[in-house]
Amino acid sequence: GRRRPAPMPRYANLAACLLLGAVADGQVDYTIQGAPLATPTTHSSSGGTLDFSMTLDAFYYEAPSGTNFYTRGFDAGFPGPLIRVRAGDTINLAFTNNLGEEATDTSGLHNEFRQPNHTNVHTHGFHVSSVEPADSVFILVAPGGSYNYQHVLPENHAGGTHWYHPHHHGSTALQAGGGAGGMIIIED
């Protein structure tokens, strides 16, 4: 008989829902399949540069379905802002961590959950430097702290759809899994 298509990986559907969202009654509801996509705030480059600010915040998510919970998100929501740029652009991001102070000191732990309110911003798909102030996963932005990122896209960077999320080792799953993430479009 006919072969059935392979199922999507378990987390692919969740990631798509968290990053794209669905709208019902004017509110984002990630539980409704087939609903219209949410439109995130958009930051677009102009004249070869994109200068913008973004925060990571804790907020209470209330879905029309009654699924309510505390989580973390860029600019106090999700999906995070959409970033639209072109090859050759320079992206200057003034990032602020608005999460509260840590309840306990877990900084000495390794390879386990730790420092849930420390963070950074990491991209997937950019062909840029991994050295500060660019896309280093080792940048650490403490609660209440700020960091100025600068990504210089090569002139020959391919167009495409990419994404960003927090990537401080020990808190990535909590923050990104809770919905802190957003899309990046590099125009052709």
Coordinates of N, CA and C in Angstrom, one line a residue:
G1 N 0.8 -1.2 0.0 CA 0.0 0.0 0.0 C 0.9 1.3 0.0
R2 N 0.1 2.3 0.2 CA 0.8 3.7 0.2 C 1.6 3.8 1.5
R3 N 2.7 4.5 1.4 CA 3.5 4.8 2.5 C 3.0 6.1 3.1
R4 N 3.0 6.1 4.4 CA 2.5 7.3 5.1 C 3.8 8.2 5.3
P5 N 3.6 9.5 5.2 CA 4.7 10.4 5.4 C 5.3 10.2 6.9
A6 N 6.6 10.4 7.0 CA 7.2 10.3 8.3 C 6.6 11.4 9.2
P7 N 6.3 11.1 10.5 CA 5.8 12.1 11.4 C 6.9 13.2 11.7
M8 N 6.4 14.4 12.0 CA 7.3 15.5 12.4 C 8.0 15.1 13.7
P9 N 9.3 15.5 13.8 CA 9.9 15.2 15.1 C 9.0 15.8 16.2
R10 N 9.1 15.2 17.4 CA 8.2 15.6 18.5 C 8.3 17.0 18.8
Y11 N 9.4 17.7 18.8 CA 9.5 19.1 19.3 C 9.4 20.1 18.1
A12 N 9.4 19.6 16.9 CA 9.2 20.5 15.7 C 7.9 21.2 15.8
N13 N 6.8 20.5 16.0 CA 5.5 21.1 16.1 C 5.4 22.1 17.2
L14 N 5.9 21.7 18.4 CA 5.9 22.6 19.6 C 6.7 23.9 19.2
A15 N 7.9 23.8 18.6 CA 8.7 24.9 18.3 C 7.9 25.9 17.3
A16 N 7.3 25.3 16.3 CA 6.5 26.1 15.3 C 5.4 26.8 16.0
C17 N 4.7 26.2 17.0 CA 3.6 26.8 17.7 C 4.1 27.9 18.6
L18 N 5.2 27.7 19.3 CA 5.8 28.7 20.2 C 6.3 29.9 19.4
L19 N 6.9 29.7 18.3 CA 7.6 30.8 17.5 C 6.6 31.5 16.6
L20 N 5.6 30.8 16.1 CA 4.7 31.5 15.2 C 3.3 31.9 15.8
G21 N 2.8 31.0 16.7 CA 1.6 31.3 17.4 C 0.3 31.3 16.6
A22 N -0.8 31.3 17.3 CA -2.1 31.4 16.6 C -2.9 32.4 17.4
V23 N -3.9 33.0 16.7 CA -4.7 34.1 17.2 C -6.1 33.7 17.3
A24 N -6.7 33.9 18.5 CA -8.1 33.6 18.7 C -8.7 34.7 19.5
D25 N -9.8 35.4 19.1 CA -10.4 36.5 19.8 C -9.4 37.6 20.2
G26 N -8.4 37.8 19.3 CA -7.4 38.9 19.5 C -6.3 38.5 20.4
Q27 N -6.3 37.3 21.0 CA -5.2 36.9 21.9 C -4.5 35.7 21.2
V28 N -3.2 35.6 21.6 CA -2.4 34.5 21.1 C -2.8 33.2 21.8
D29 N -3.1 32.2 21.1 CA -3.5 30.9 21.7 C -2.7 29.8 20.9
Y30 N -1.8 29.2 21.5 CA -0.9 28.2 20.9 C -1.5 26.8 20.9
T31 N -2.8 26.7 21.3 CA -3.4 25.4 21.4 C -4.3 25.1 20.2
I32 N -4.6 26.1 19.4 CA -5.6 26.0 18.3 C -4.8 25.7 17.0
Q33 N -5.0 24.5 16.5 CA -4.4 24.2 15.2 C -5.2 24.8 14.1
G34 N -4.5 25.3 13.1 CA -5.2 25.8 11.9 C -5.6 27.3 12.1
A35 N -5.4 27.9 13.3 CA -5.8 29.3 13.5 C -4.8 30.2 12.7
P36 N -5.2 31.4 12.5 CA -4.3 32.4 11.8 C -3.0 32.6 12.6
L37 N -1.9 32.9 12.0 CA -0.6 33.1 12.7 C -0.6 34.4 13.3
A38 N 0.1 34.5 14.5 CA 0.3 35.8 15.2 C 1.3 36.6 14.4
T39 N 1.1 37.9 14.4 CA 2.1 38.8 13.8 C 2.9 39.5 14.8
P40 N 4.2 39.1 15.0 CA 5.1 39.7 16.0 C 5.5 41.1 15.6
T41 N 5.9 41.9 16.6 CA 6.6 43.2 16.3 C 7.7 42.9 15.4
T42 N 7.9 43.8 14.4 CA 9.0 43.7 13.4 C 10.0 44.8 13.5
H43 N 11.3 44.4 13.5 CA 12.4 45.3 13.4 C 13.1 45.1 12.1
S44 N 13.1 46.1 11.2 CA 13.7 46.0 9.9 C 14.9 46.9 9.7
S45 N 15.9 46.4 9.0 CA 17.1 47.2 8.8 C 16.8 48.3 7.7
S46 N 17.6 49.4 7.8 CA 17.5 50.5 6.8 C 18.8 51.0 6.5
G47 N 19.2 51.1 5.3 CA 20.5 51.7 4.9 C 21.7 50.8 5.4
G48 N 21.5 49.5 5.5 CA 22.5 48.6 5.9 C 22.7 48.5 7.4
T49 N 21.8 49.0 8.2 CA 22.0 48.9 9.7 C 20.6 48.7 10.3
L50 N 20.6 47.9 11.4 CA 19.4 47.7 12.2 C 19.9 48.0 13.7
D51 N 19.4 49.0 14.2 CA 19.6 49.4 15.6 C 18.3 49.2 16.4
F52 N 18.3 48.3 17.4 CA 17.0 48.1 18.2 C 17.4 47.6 19.5
S53 N 16.4 47.7 20.4 CA 16.6 47.2 21.8 C 15.5 46.0 22.0
M54 N 15.9 45.1 22.9 CA 15.0 44.0 23.2 C 15.3 43.6 24.7
T55 N 14.3 43.1 25.3 CA 14.4 42.7 26.7 C 14.0 41.2 26.8
L56 N 14.4 40.6 27.9 CA 13.9 39.3 28.3 C 13.2 39.5 29.6
D57 N 11.9 39.1 29.7 CA 11.1 39.4 30.8 C 10.3 38.1 31.2
A58 N 9.9 38.1 32.5 CA 9.0 37.1 33.0 C 7.6 37.7 32.8
F59 N 6.6 36.9 32.5 CA 5.3 37.3 32.3 C 4.3 36.2 32.5
Y60 N 3.1 36.5 32.8 CA 2.0 35.5 33.0 C 1.2 35.4 31.7
Y61 N 1.3 34.2 31.1 CA 0.6 33.9 29.8 C -0.8 33.4 30.1
E62 N -1.8 34.1 29.6 CA -3.2 33.6 29.7 C -3.8 33.3 28.4
A63 N -4.0 32.0 28.1 CA -4.6 31.6 26.8 C -6.1 31.5 26.9
P64 N -6.8 31.8 25.8 CA -8.3 31.7 25.8 C -8.7 30.3 26.2
S65 N -7.9 29.3 26.0 CA -8.3 27.9 26.3 C -8.2 27.7 27.8
G66 N -7.7 28.6 28.6 CA -7.6 28.4 30.1 C -6.2 27.9 30.5
T67 N -5.3 27.7 29.5 CA -4.0 27.3 29.9 C -3.2 28.5 30.3
N68 N -2.9 28.7 31.5 CA -2.2 29.9 32.0 C -1.0 29.5 32.8
F69 N 0.1 30.2 32.6 CA 1.3 29.9 33.3 C 2.3 31.1 33.3
Y70 N 3.3 31.1 34.2 CA 4.4 32.0 34.2 C 5.5 31.5 33.3
T71 N 6.0 32.4 32.5 CA 7.1 32.0 31.6 C 8.0 33.2 31.3
R72 N 8.9 33.0 30.4 CA 9.8 34.1 30.0 C 9.7 34.3 28.5
G73 N 9.8 35.6 28.1 CA 9.7 35.9 26.7 C 10.4 37.2 26.3
F74 N 10.8 37.3 25.1 CA 11.4 38.5 24.6 C 10.4 39.6 24.5
D75 N 10.7 40.8 25.1 CA 9.7 41.9 25.1 C 8.4 41.5 25.8
A76 N 8.5 40.7 26.8 CA 7.4 40.3 27.6 C 6.3 39.6 26.9
G77 N 6.6 38.7 25.9 CA 5.6 37.9 25.2 C 6.3 37.0 24.3
F78 N 5.4 36.3 23.5 CA 5.9 35.4 22.4 C 4.9 35.3 21.4
P79 N 5.3 35.2 20.1 CA 6.7 35.1 19.7 C 7.4 36.4 20.0
G80 N 8.8 36.3 20.0 CA 9.6 37.5 20.2 C 9.6 38.3 18.9
P81 N 10.1 39.5 18.9 CA 10.1 40.3 17.7 C 10.7 39.6 16.5
L82 N 10.2 39.9 15.3 CA 10.7 39.4 14.0 C 11.8 40.4 13.6
I83 N 13.0 39.9 13.2 CA 14.1 40.7 12.8 C 14.2 40.4 11.3
R84 N 14.2 41.5 10.5 CA 14.3 41.5 9.0 C 15.5 42.3 8.6
V85 N 16.5 41.6 7.9 CA 17.7 42.2 7.5 C 18.1 41.7 6.1
R86 N 19.2 42.2 5.6 CA 19.8 41.9 4.3 C 21.2 41.5 4.5
A87 N 21.7 40.7 3.5 CA 23.2 40.4 3.5 C 23.9 41.7 3.5
G88 N 25.0 41.7 4.3 CA 25.9 42.9 4.4 C 25.4 43.9 5.5
D89 N 24.3 43.7 6.1 CA 23.8 44.5 7.2 C 24.6 44.4 8.5
T90 N 24.6 45.4 9.3 CA 25.1 45.3 10.7 C 23.9 45.4 11.6
I91 N 23.8 44.5 12.5 CA 22.7 44.5 13.5 C 23.3 44.9 14.9
N92 N 22.8 45.9 15.4 CA 23.2 46.4 16.8 C 22.0 46.2 17.7
L93 N 22.1 45.3 18.6 CA 21.1 44.9 19.5 C 21.5 45.4 21.0
A94 N 20.7 46.3 21.5 CA 20.9 46.6 23.0 C 19.9 45.7 23.7
F95 N 20.5 44.7 24.4 CA 19.7 43.7 25.1 C 19.8 43.9 26.6
T96 N 18.6 43.8 27.2 CA 18.5 44.0 28.7 C 17.8 42.8 29.3
N97 N 18.3 42.2 30.3 CA 17.7 41.1 31.1 C 16.9 41.7 32.2
N98 N 15.6 41.6 32.1 CA 14.7 42.1 33.1 C 14.2 41.1 34.1
L99 N 14.8 39.9 34.0 CA 14.5 38.8 35.0 C 14.9 39.2 36.4
G100 N 14.3 38.7 37.4 CA 14.6 39.0 38.8 C 15.9 38.3 39.3
E101 N 16.4 38.7 40.4 CA 17.6 38.1 41.0 C 17.4 36.6 41.3
E102 N 18.4 35.9 41.3 CA 18.4 34.5 41.5 C 18.0 34.2 43.0
A103 N 17.2 33.2 43.3 CA 16.8 32.9 44.7 C 17.9 32.2 45.4
T104 N 18.7 31.4 44.7 CA 19.8 30.7 45.3 C 21.0 30.7 44.3
D105 N 22.2 30.6 44.9 CA 23.4 30.6 44.0 C 23.6 29.2 43.5
T106 N 23.4 29.0 42.2 CA 23.6 27.7 41.5 C 24.8 27.8 40.5
S107 N 25.5 28.9 40.5 CA 26.6 29.1 39.5 C 27.6 28.0 39.5
G108 N 27.9 27.3 40.6 CA 28.9 26.3 40.6 C 28.4 25.0 40.0
L109 N 27.2 24.8 39.7 CA 26.7 23.6 39.1 C 27.1 23.5 37.6
H110 N 27.3 22.3 37.1 CA 27.6 22.2 35.7 C 26.8 21.0 35.1
N111 N 26.4 21.1 33.9 CA 25.6 20.1 33.2 C 24.3 19.7 33.9
E112 N 23.7 20.8 34.4 CA 22.4 20.6 35.0 C 21.7 22.0 35.1
F113 N 20.4 22.0 35.5 CA 19.7 23.3 35.5 C 20.4 24.2 36.5
R114 N 20.6 25.5 36.1 CA 21.3 26.4 37.0 C 21.0 27.8 36.5
Q115 N 21.2 28.8 37.3 CA 21.0 30.2 37.0 C 19.8 30.5 36.1
P116 N 18.6 30.2 36.5 CA 17.5 30.3 35.6 C 17.2 31.7 35.1
N117 N 17.7 32.7 35.8 CA 17.5 34.1 35.4 C 18.7 34.8 34.8
H118 N 19.8 34.1 34.5 CA 20.9 34.6 33.7 C 20.6 34.2 32.3
T119 N 21.1 34.9 31.3 CA 20.7 34.7 29.9 C 21.7 35.3 29.0
N120 N 21.4 35.1 27.7 CA 22.0 35.8 26.6 C 21.1 35.6 25.3
V121 N 21.6 36.0 24.2 CA 20.8 35.8 22.9 C 21.7 35.1 21.9
H122 N 21.3 34.0 21.4 CA 22.0 33.2 20.4 C 21.2 33.1 19.1
T123 N 21.9 33.1 18.0 CA 21.2 32.9 16.7 C 21.5 31.6 16.1
H124 N 20.6 31.1 15.2 CA 20.8 29.9 14.4 C 20.6 30.3 13.0
G125 N 21.6 30.0 12.2 CA 21.6 30.3 10.7 C 22.5 31.5 10.3
F126 N 22.9 32.3 11.2 CA 23.8 33.4 10.9 C 25.2 32.8 10.6
H127 N 25.8 33.3 9.6 CA 27.2 33.0 9.4 C 28.0 34.3 9.8
V128 N 28.2 34.4 11.1 CA 28.8 35.5 11.7 C 29.8 35.1 12.8
S129 N 30.6 36.0 13.3 CA 31.6 35.7 14.3 C 30.9 35.1 15.6
S130 N 31.6 34.2 16.2 CA 31.2 33.7 17.5 C 32.0 34.4 18.6
V131 N 32.7 35.4 18.3 CA 33.5 36.2 19.3 C 32.7 37.4 19.7
E132 N 32.8 37.7 21.0 CA 32.1 38.9 21.5 C 32.5 40.2 20.7
P133 N 31.6 41.1 20.4 CA 30.2 41.2 20.9 C 29.2 40.6 19.9
A134 N 29.6 39.6 19.2 CA 28.7 38.9 18.3 C 28.0 37.7 18.9
D135 N 28.0 36.6 18.3 CA 27.1 35.5 18.7 C 27.8 34.5 19.5
S136 N 28.4 34.9 20.7 CA 29.0 34.0 21.6 C 28.0 33.5 22.6
V137 N 27.9 32.1 22.7 CA 27.0 31.6 23.7 C 27.6 31.7 25.1
F138 N 28.8 32.2 25.2 CA 29.4 32.4 26.5 C 29.2 33.7 27.1
I139 N 28.5 34.6 26.4 CA 28.2 35.9 27.0 C 27.2 35.7 28.1
L140 N 27.3 36.3 29.2 CA 26.4 36.1 30.4 C 25.8 37.5 30.8
V141 N 24.5 37.5 30.7 CA 23.8 38.8 31.1 C 23.0 38.4 32.4
A142 N 23.5 39.0 33.5 CA 22.9 38.7 34.8 C 21.6 39.4 34.9
P143 N 20.8 39.0 35.9 CA 19.5 39.7 36.1 C 19.7 41.2 36.3
G144 N 19.0 42.1 35.5 CA 19.1 43.5 35.6 C 20.2 44.0 34.7
G145 N 21.0 43.2 34.1 CA 22.2 43.6 33.3 C 21.8 43.8 31.8
S146 N 22.7 44.4 31.1 CA 22.5 44.7 29.7 C 23.8 44.2 28.9
Y147 N 23.6 44.1 27.6 CA 24.7 43.8 26.7 C 24.4 44.3 25.3
N148 N 25.4 44.9 24.7 CA 25.3 45.4 23.3 C 25.9 44.4 22.3
Y149 N 25.0 43.7 21.6 CA 25.5 42.8 20.6 C 25.7 43.5 19.3
Q150 N 26.6 43.0 18.5 CA 26.8 43.5 17.1 C 27.1 42.3 16.2
H151 N 26.2 42.1 15.2 CA 26.4 41.1 14.2 C 26.6 41.7 12.9
V152 N 27.7 41.4 12.2 CA 28.0 41.9 10.9 C 27.8 40.8 9.9
L153 N 26.7 40.9 9.1 CA 26.4 39.8 8.1 C 27.3 40.0 6.9
P154 N 27.9 38.9 6.4 CA 28.7 39.0 5.2 C 27.9 39.5 4.0
E155 N 28.5 40.1 3.1 CA 27.9 40.6 1.9 C 27.3 39.4 1.1
N156 N 27.9 38.2 1.2 CA 27.4 37.1 0.4 C 26.5 36.1 1.3
H157 N 26.0 36.6 2.4 CA 25.2 35.8 3.2 C 23.9 35.3 2.5
A158 N 23.6 34.1 2.5 CA 22.4 33.6 1.9 C 21.1 34.1 2.6
G159 N 20.1 34.3 1.8 CA 18.8 34.6 2.4 C 18.2 33.4 3.1
G160 N 17.3 33.6 3.9 CA 16.6 32.5 4.6 C 15.9 32.9 5.9
T161 N 15.3 31.9 6.5 CA 14.6 32.1 7.7 C 15.4 31.4 8.8
H162 N 15.6 32.2 9.8 CA 16.5 31.7 10.9 C 15.8 32.0 12.2
W163 N 16.4 31.7 13.4 CA 15.8 32.1 14.7 C 16.8 32.4 15.7
Y164 N 16.3 33.0 16.8 CA 17.1 33.3 18.0 C 16.4 32.9 19.2
H165 N 17.3 32.7 20.3 CA 16.7 32.2 21.6 C 17.8 32.5 22.6
P166 N 17.4 32.4 23.9 CA 18.4 32.4 25.0 C 19.3 31.2 25.0
H167 N 20.6 31.3 25.3 CA 21.4 30.1 25.2 C 22.5 30.1 26.4
H168 N 22.1 30.5 27.6 CA 23.0 30.4 28.7 C 22.9 29.0 29.2
H169 N 24.1 28.3 29.2 CA 24.1 26.8 29.5 C 23.6 26.7 31.0
G170 N 22.5 25.9 31.1 CA 21.9 25.6 32.4 C 20.5 26.2 32.4
S171 N 20.2 27.2 31.6 CA 18.9 27.8 31.6 C 18.2 27.9 30.3
T172 N 18.9 27.3 29.3 CA 18.3 27.3 27.9 C 17.0 26.6 27.8
A173 N 16.9 25.4 28.4 CA 15.7 24.7 28.3 C 14.5 25.4 28.9
L174 N 14.7 26.0 30.1 CA 13.7 26.7 30.8 C 13.2 27.9 30.0
Q175 N 14.2 28.7 29.5 CA 13.8 30.0 28.8 C 13.3 29.7 27.4
A176 N 14.1 29.0 26.6 CA 13.6 28.8 25.2 C 12.4 27.8 25.1
G177 N 12.4 26.8 26.0 CA 11.3 25.9 26.0 C 10.0 26.6 26.5
G178 N 10.2 27.6 27.3 CA 9.0 28.4 27.8 C 8.5 29.4 26.8
G179 N 9.2 29.5 25.6 CA 8.7 30.4 24.6 C 9.5 31.6 24.2
A180 N 10.7 31.7 24.9 CA 11.6 32.8 24.5 C 12.3 32.5 23.3
G181 N 11.9 33.1 22.2 CA 12.5 32.9 20.9 C 11.8 33.8 19.9
G182 N 12.5 33.9 18.7 CA 11.9 34.7 17.6 C 12.5 34.4 16.3
M183 N 11.9 34.9 15.3 CA 12.4 34.6 13.9 C 13.3 35.7 13.4
I184 N 14.2 35.3 12.5 CA 15.0 36.2 11.7 C 14.8 35.9 10.2
I185 N 14.6 36.9 9.5 CA 14.5 36.7 8.0 C 15.6 37.5 7.4
I186 N 16.4 36.8 6.6 CA 17.5 37.5 5.8 C 16.9 37.6 4.4
E187 N 16.6 38.8 3.9 CA 15.9 38.9 2.6 C 16.9 38.5 1.5
D188 N 16.3 38.0 0.4 CA 17.1 37.7 -0.8 C 17.4 38.9 -1.5

